[in-house]
mmCIF file of C-alpha atoms in Angstrom:
data_model
loop_
_atom_site.group_PDB
_atom_site.id
_atom_site.type_symbol
_atom_site.label_atom_id
_atom_site.label_comp_id
_atom_site.label_asym_id
_atom_site.label_seq_id
_atom_site.Cartn_x
_atom_site.Cartn_y
_atom_site.Cartn_z
ATOM 1 C CA MET A 1 5.620 15.272 -19.710
ATOM 2 C CA SER A 2 6.514 12.396 -17.303
ATOM 3 C CA LEU A 3 4.590 9.408 -17.343
ATOM 4 C CA LEU A 4 3.092 7.467 -14.293
ATOM 5 C CA THR A 5 1.291 4.128 -14.206
ATOM 6 C CA ILE A 6 -0.597 2.640 -11.234
ATOM 7 C CA THR A 7 -1.657 -0.912 -11.346
ATOM 8 C CA THR A 8 -3.659 -2.116 -8.472
ATOM 9 C CA ARG A 9 -4.075 -5.810 -7.754
ATOM 10 C CA ASP A 10 -5.108 -8.144 -4.878
ATOM 11 C CA ALA A 11 -2.753 -10.289 -2.858
ATOM 12 C CA PRO A 12 -3.722 -12.691 -0.202
ATOM 13 C CA THR A 13 -2.472 -10.297 2.256
ATOM 14 C CA GLY A 14 -4.277 -7.065 0.848
ATOM 15 C CA PRO A 15 -3.866 -4.636 -2.109
ATOM 16 C CA VAL A 16 -0.481 -4.029 -3.941
ATOM 17 C CA LEU A 17 -0.203 -0.984 -5.667
ATOM 18 C CA GLU A 18 2.768 -1.195 -8.706
ATOM 19 C CA ILE A 19 3.930 2.243 -9.241
ATOM 20 C CA THR A 20 5.963 2.677 -12.533
ATOM 21 C CA GLY A 21 7.371 5.809 -13.981
ATOM 22 C CA ASP A 22 8.123 9.227 -12.422
ATOM 23 C CA LEU A 23 6.131 10.163 -9.464
ATOM 24 C CA ASP A 24 6.445 14.145 -9.234
ATOM 25 C CA HIS A 25 4.199 17.114 -8.743
ATOM 26 C CA GLU A 26 2.855 16.738 -12.255
ATOM 27 C CA THR A 27 1.788 13.021 -11.808
ATOM 28 C CA SER A 28 1.150 12.762 -7.921
ATOM 29 C CA PRO A 29 -2.616 13.370 -8.518
ATOM 30 C CA GLU A 30 -2.929 10.007 -10.256
ATOM 31 C CA LEU A 31 -1.491 8.171 -7.181
ATOM 32 C CA ARG A 32 -3.529 10.294 -4.698
ATOM 33 C CA HIS A 33 -6.596 9.188 -6.873
ATOM 34 C CA ALA A 34 -5.550 5.417 -6.500
ATOM 35 C CA ILE A 35 -5.115 5.737 -2.920
ATOM 36 C CA ASP A 36 -8.212 7.517 -2.450
ATOM 37 C CA ARG A 37 -10.052 4.432 -4.203
ATOM 38 C CA LEU A 38 -8.518 1.936 -1.790
ATOM 39 C CA ILE A 39 -10.709 -0.050 0.595
ATOM 40 C CA LEU A 40 -8.419 -1.631 3.492
ATOM 41 C CA ALA A 41 -9.799 -3.845 6.161
ATOM 42 C CA ARG A 42 -8.088 -4.248 9.640
ATOM 43 C CA GLY A 43 -5.020 -6.551 9.372
ATOM 44 C CA GLN A 44 -4.401 -6.016 5.585
ATOM 45 C CA LEU A 45 -1.168 -5.111 4.289
ATOM 46 C CA LEU A 46 -0.856 -2.443 1.506
ATOM 47 C CA VAL A 47 2.226 -3.015 -0.447
ATOM 48 C CA LEU A 48 3.625 -0.219 -2.661
ATOM 49 C CA ASP A 49 5.552 -1.812 -5.196
ATOM 50 C CA LEU A 50 8.453 0.554 -6.587
ATOM 51 C CA ALA A 51 10.273 -1.594 -8.739
ATOM 52 C CA GLY A 52 9.376 0.460 -11.892
ATOM 53 C CA LEU A 53 9.612 3.692 -10.256
ATOM 54 C CA ARG A 54 12.179 6.022 -12.117
ATOM 55 C CA PHE A 55 11.817 9.242 -10.264
ATOM 56 C CA CYS A 56 10.300 10.223 -6.997
ATOM 57 C CA ASP A 57 10.146 13.846 -5.562
ATOM 58 C CA SER A 58 8.727 15.463 -2.436
ATOM 59 C CA SER A 59 5.369 15.012 -3.871
ATOM 60 C CA GLY A 60 5.823 11.301 -4.340
ATOM 61 C CA ILE A 61 7.134 10.921 -0.908
ATOM 62 C CA THR A 62 4.206 12.871 0.636
ATOM 63 C CA LEU A 63 1.768 10.556 -1.139
ATOM 64 C CA LEU A 64 3.656 7.494 0.201
ATOM 65 C CA LEU A 65 3.024 8.724 3.583
ATOM 66 C CA ALA A 66 -0.761 9.541 2.786
ATOM 67 C CA ALA A 67 -1.070 5.756 1.894
ATOM 68 C CA ARG A 68 0.810 4.831 5.108
ATOM 69 C CA ASN A 69 -1.704 7.246 6.785
ATOM 70 C CA LEU A 70 -4.766 5.574 5.359
ATOM 71 C CA ALA A 71 -3.603 2.068 6.224
ATOM 72 C CA ILE A 72 -3.018 3.200 9.755
ATOM 73 C CA GLU A 73 -6.608 4.614 9.719
ATOM 74 C CA ALA A 74 -8.080 1.285 8.475
ATOM 75 C CA GLY A 75 -5.913 -0.810 11.174
ATOM 76 C CA ALA A 76 -3.876 -2.021 8.479
ATOM 77 C CA ASP A 77 0.006 -2.182 7.864
ATOM 78 C CA THR A 78 2.082 -0.622 4.859
ATOM 79 C CA ALA A 79 5.200 -2.120 3.234
ATOM 80 C CA LEU A 80 7.397 -0.723 0.329
ATOM 81 C CA ALA A 81 8.753 -3.438 -2.137
ATOM 82 C CA ALA A 82 11.729 -3.029 -4.561
ATOM 83 C CA VAL A 83 12.586 0.476 -3.654
ATOM 84 C CA PRO A 84 15.079 1.957 -6.176
ATOM 85 C CA ALA A 85 18.346 3.120 -4.695
ATOM 86 C CA ASN A 86 18.078 6.934 -5.484
ATOM 87 C CA THR A 87 14.368 6.609 -3.567
ATOM 88 C CA ALA A 88 15.867 4.529 -0.892
ATOM 89 C CA ARG A 89 18.674 7.035 -0.455
ATOM 90 C CA VAL A 90 16.010 9.989 -0.044
ATOM 91 C CA LEU A 91 14.016 7.867 2.398
ATOM 92 C CA GLY A 92 17.063 7.325 4.535
ATOM 93 C CA ILE A 93 18.269 11.082 4.436
ATOM 94 C CA VAL A 94 14.713 11.933 5.927
ATOM 95 C CA GLY A 95 14.423 9.058 8.190
ATOM 96 C CA LEU A 96 11.431 7.381 6.455
ATOM 97 C CA ASP A 97 13.275 4.080 6.168
ATOM 98 C CA GLN A 98 12.559 3.787 9.845
ATOM 99 C CA VAL A 99 8.988 4.577 9.280
ATOM 100 C CA PHE A 100 8.151 2.017 6.347
ATOM 101 C CA ALA A 101 8.847 -1.746 6.399
ATOM 102 C CA VAL A 102 11.122 -2.148 3.237
ATOM 103 C CA TYR A 103 11.387 -5.558 1.282
ATOM 104 C CA PRO A 104 13.308 -6.456 -1.804
ATOM 105 C CA ASP A 105 10.084 -7.273 -3.715
ATOM 106 C CA THR A 106 6.278 -7.980 -3.256
ATOM 107 C CA ARG A 107 6.785 -11.480 -2.732
ATOM 108 C CA ALA A 108 9.204 -10.810 0.306
ATOM 109 C CA ALA A 109 6.665 -8.317 1.702
ATOM 110 C CA THR A 110 3.556 -10.392 1.367
ATOM 111 C CA GLY A 111 5.432 -13.576 2.600
ATOM 112 C CA ALA A 112 6.566 -11.498 5.803
ATOM 113 C CA HIS A 113 2.811 -10.879 6.588
ATOM 114 C CA PRO A 114 0.136 -13.408 7.288
ATOM 115 C CA PRO A 115 -2.745 -13.707 5.074
ATOM 116 C CA THR A 116 -5.929 -11.765 6.056
ATOM 117 C CA ALA A 117 -8.565 -13.690 7.824
ATOM 118 C CA VAL A 118 -11.985 -12.339 6.934
ATOM 119 C CA ILE A 119 -14.502 -12.685 9.634
ATOM 120 C CA THR A 120 -18.027 -13.536 8.613
ATOM 121 C CA ASP A 121 -21.066 -12.809 10.852
ATOM 122 C CA THR A 122 -23.079 -15.998 10.616
ATOM 123 C CA THR A 123 -25.704 -14.779 13.227
ATOM 124 C CA SER A 124 -28.508 -17.128 13.033
ATOM 125 C CA ARG A 125 -31.651 -15.014 12.668
ATOM 126 C CA GLY A 126 -34.420 -15.525 15.222
ATOM 127 C CA THR A 127 -32.337 -17.995 17.453
ATOM 128 C CA GLY A 128 -30.212 -15.567 19.300
ATOM 129 C CA SER A 129 -27.107 -17.506 18.917
ATOM 130 C CA ARG A 130 -24.291 -16.345 17.135
ATOM 131 C CA ALA A 131 -20.962 -17.769 15.521
ATOM 132 C CA ASP A 132 -18.281 -16.121 13.845
ATOM 133 C CA LYS A 133 -16.444 -17.999 11.114
ATOM 134 C CA VAL A 134 -12.890 -17.208 10.067
ATOM 135 C CA GLU A 135 -12.043 -17.798 6.458
ATOM 136 C CA SER A 136 -8.732 -17.553 4.830
#
């Protein structure tokens, strides 16, 4: 039985999924579940940190694309970080190295993307005036 660990954490630019272990047909439902639970806002960056990925089959590649599609639907971006050589080779063969932004590590990925600004509606009730406040 292959093992897969997915850790989700927040960065100033958006969520980071750290994917460790074997991402294959048997374990792909775990990543699907993690992707389905993500809430992305417009302008955020979803980073898939693959530093601990040992193996990735076509099921795993399909889920990387599913994560990208979720981000696109939300108006967010996606980046791959620390892609292992064997996975980078497969991405190159199928042309996905042209689809994903690829960075050497999560720090480089989040550093290349400006932090997400949260727009808060501070509408004054009853006065009819409206002001948008941007927080970082």
